[in-house]
Coordinates of C-alpha atoms in Angstrom, one line a residue:
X897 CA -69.3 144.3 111.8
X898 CA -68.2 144.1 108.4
X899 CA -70.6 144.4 105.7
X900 CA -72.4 142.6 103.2
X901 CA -73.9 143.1 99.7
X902 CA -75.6 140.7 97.0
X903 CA -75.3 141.4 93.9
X904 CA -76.0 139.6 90.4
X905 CA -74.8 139.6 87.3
X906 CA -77.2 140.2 84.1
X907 CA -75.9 138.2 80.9
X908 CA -76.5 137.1 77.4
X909 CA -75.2 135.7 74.0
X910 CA -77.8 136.9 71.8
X911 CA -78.0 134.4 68.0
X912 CA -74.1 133.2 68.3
X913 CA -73.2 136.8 68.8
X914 CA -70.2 137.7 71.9
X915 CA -71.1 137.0 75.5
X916 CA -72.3 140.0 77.0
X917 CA -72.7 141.0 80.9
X918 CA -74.5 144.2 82.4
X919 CA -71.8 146.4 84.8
X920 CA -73.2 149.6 86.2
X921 CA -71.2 153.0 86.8
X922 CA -72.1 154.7 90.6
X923 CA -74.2 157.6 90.6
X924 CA -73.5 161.3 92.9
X925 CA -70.4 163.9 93.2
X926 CA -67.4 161.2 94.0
X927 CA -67.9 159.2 90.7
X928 CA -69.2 161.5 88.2
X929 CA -65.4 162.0 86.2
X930 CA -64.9 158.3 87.3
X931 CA -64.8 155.6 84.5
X932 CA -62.1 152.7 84.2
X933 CA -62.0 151.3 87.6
X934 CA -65.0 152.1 89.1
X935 CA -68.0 150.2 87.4
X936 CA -69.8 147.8 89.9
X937 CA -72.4 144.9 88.8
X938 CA -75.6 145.9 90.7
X939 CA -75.5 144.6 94.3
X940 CA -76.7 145.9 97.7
X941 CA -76.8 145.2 101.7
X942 CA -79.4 142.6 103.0
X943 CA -82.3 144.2 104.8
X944 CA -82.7 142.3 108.3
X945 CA -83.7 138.8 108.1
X946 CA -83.4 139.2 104.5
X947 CA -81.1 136.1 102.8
X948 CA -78.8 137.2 100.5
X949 CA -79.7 136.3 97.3
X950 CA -83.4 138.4 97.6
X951 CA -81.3 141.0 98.5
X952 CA -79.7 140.9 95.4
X953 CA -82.8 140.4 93.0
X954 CA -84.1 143.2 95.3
X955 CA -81.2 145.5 94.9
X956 CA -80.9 144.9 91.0
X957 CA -84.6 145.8 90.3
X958 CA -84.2 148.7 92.1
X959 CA -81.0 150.3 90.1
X960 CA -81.9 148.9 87.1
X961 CA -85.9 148.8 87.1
X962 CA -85.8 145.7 86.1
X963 CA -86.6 142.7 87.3
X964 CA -84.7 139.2 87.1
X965 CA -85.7 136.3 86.5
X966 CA -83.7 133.1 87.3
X967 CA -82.6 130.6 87.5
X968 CA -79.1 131.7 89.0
X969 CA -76.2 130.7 88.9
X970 CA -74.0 131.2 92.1
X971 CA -71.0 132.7 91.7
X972 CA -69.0 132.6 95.1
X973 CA -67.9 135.8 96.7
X974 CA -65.3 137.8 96.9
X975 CA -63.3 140.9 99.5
X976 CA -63.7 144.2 98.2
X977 CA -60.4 146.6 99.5
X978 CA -62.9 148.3 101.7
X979 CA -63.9 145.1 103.5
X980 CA -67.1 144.3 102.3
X981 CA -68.0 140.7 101.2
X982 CA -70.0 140.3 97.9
X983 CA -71.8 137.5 96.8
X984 CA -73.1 137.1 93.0
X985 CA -75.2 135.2 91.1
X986 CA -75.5 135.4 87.2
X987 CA -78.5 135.2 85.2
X988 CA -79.5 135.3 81.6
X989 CA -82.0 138.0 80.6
X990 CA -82.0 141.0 78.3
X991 CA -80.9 144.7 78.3
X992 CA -80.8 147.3 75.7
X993 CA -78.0 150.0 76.3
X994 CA -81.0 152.8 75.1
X995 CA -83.3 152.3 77.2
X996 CA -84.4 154.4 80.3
X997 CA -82.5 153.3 83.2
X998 CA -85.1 153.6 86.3
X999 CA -82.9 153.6 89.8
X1000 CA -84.0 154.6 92.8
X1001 CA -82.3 157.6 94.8
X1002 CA -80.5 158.1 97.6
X1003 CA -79.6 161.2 100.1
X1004 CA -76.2 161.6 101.1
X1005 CA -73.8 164.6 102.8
X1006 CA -71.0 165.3 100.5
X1007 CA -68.3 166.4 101.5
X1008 CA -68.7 164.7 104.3
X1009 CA -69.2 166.6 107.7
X1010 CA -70.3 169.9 105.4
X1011 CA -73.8 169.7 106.3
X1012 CA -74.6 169.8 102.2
X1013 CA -76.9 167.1 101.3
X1014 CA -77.2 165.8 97.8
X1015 CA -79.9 163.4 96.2
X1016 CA -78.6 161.4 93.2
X1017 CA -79.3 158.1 91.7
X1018 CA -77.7 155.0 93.3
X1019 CA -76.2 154.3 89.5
X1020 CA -76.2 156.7 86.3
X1021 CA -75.6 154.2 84.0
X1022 CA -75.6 150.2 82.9
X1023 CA -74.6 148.8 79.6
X1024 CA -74.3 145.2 78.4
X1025 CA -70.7 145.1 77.4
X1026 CA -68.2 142.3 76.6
X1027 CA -65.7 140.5 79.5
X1028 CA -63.1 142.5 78.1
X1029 CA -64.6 145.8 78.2
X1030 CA -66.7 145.1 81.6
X1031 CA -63.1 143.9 83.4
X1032 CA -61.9 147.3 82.3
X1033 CA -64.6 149.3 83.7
X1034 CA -65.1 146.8 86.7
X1035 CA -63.8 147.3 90.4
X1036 CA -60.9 145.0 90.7
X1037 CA -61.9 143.2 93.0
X1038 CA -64.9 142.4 91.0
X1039 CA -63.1 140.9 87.8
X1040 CA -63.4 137.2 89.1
X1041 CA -67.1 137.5 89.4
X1042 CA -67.3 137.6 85.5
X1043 CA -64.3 134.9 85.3
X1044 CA -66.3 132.7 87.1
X1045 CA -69.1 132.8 85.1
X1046 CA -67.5 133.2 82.0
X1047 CA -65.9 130.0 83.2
X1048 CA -69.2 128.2 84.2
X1049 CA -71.0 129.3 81.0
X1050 CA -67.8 127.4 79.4
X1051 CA -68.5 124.4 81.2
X1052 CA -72.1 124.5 80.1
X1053 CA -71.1 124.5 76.6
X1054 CA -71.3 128.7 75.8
X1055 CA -68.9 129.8 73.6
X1056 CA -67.7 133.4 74.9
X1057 CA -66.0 134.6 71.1
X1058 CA -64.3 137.0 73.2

């Protein structure tokens, strides 16, 4: 069964300033020399029975520590290269590239089939960065996410001053 994740996309345009959107790098072993290429927006799996879009407030409170507040805006989805499906949502709110990040851990063998078990935060960072700069870091895949709502904020009358 292929998989599934939520995930939502954190922006603002704070007094006129550039249009800004929160990306976050992957935590643990594999990712830590990682940068351009490899930043995800905060997403997850659906628990069962859960619908997607809980999922993904869920799953963004818990690697960010905080929590969103709508209203959304739905984004599509799009195929990740390893098969997973991602749906998004954006939603304007506030982050300050200081402050603590709170994420919750995860427990994971690495290299696989060593037996070595490592505990590591699901992400190590997030910053609020500009489309240009997030479609950098971003997954590939990922880049329309932030087209699309680029796109939408547009059509709602948002300058982006990118």
């Amino acid at each position: 069964m292929k998989k599934t994740s939520g995930g939502l996309i954190l922006y603002n345009q704070k007094n006129g300033n550039q249009l800004k959107f929160l990306i976050a790098h992957p935590g643990g072993p594999f990712f830590k020399n990682r940068d351009d290429g490899w930043w995800t927006i905060p997403k997850g799996e659906p628990e069962e029975n859960e619908e997607i879009l809980d999922a993904a407030i869920r799953e963004f409170k818990e690697e960010t520590g905080k929590t969103p507040n709508g209203p959304y805006i739905e984004l599509g989805n799009i195929l990740q290269k390893n098969g997973k499906r991602v749906y998004a949502w954006g939603f304007e709110g506030d982050w300050n590239n200081d402050q603590k990040l709170k994420c919750n851990e995860i427990t994971l063998e690495f290299p696989k089939g060593t037996g070595k078990l490592w505990t590591f935060p699901e992400i190590d960072q997030a910053i609020m960065t500009n489309a240009v700069e997030a479609k950098k870091k971003l997954r590939a895949e990922q880049y329309p996410l932030i087209d699309r709502l680029v796109n939408l904020l547009i059509g709602q009358g948002i300058t982006t001053k990118d």
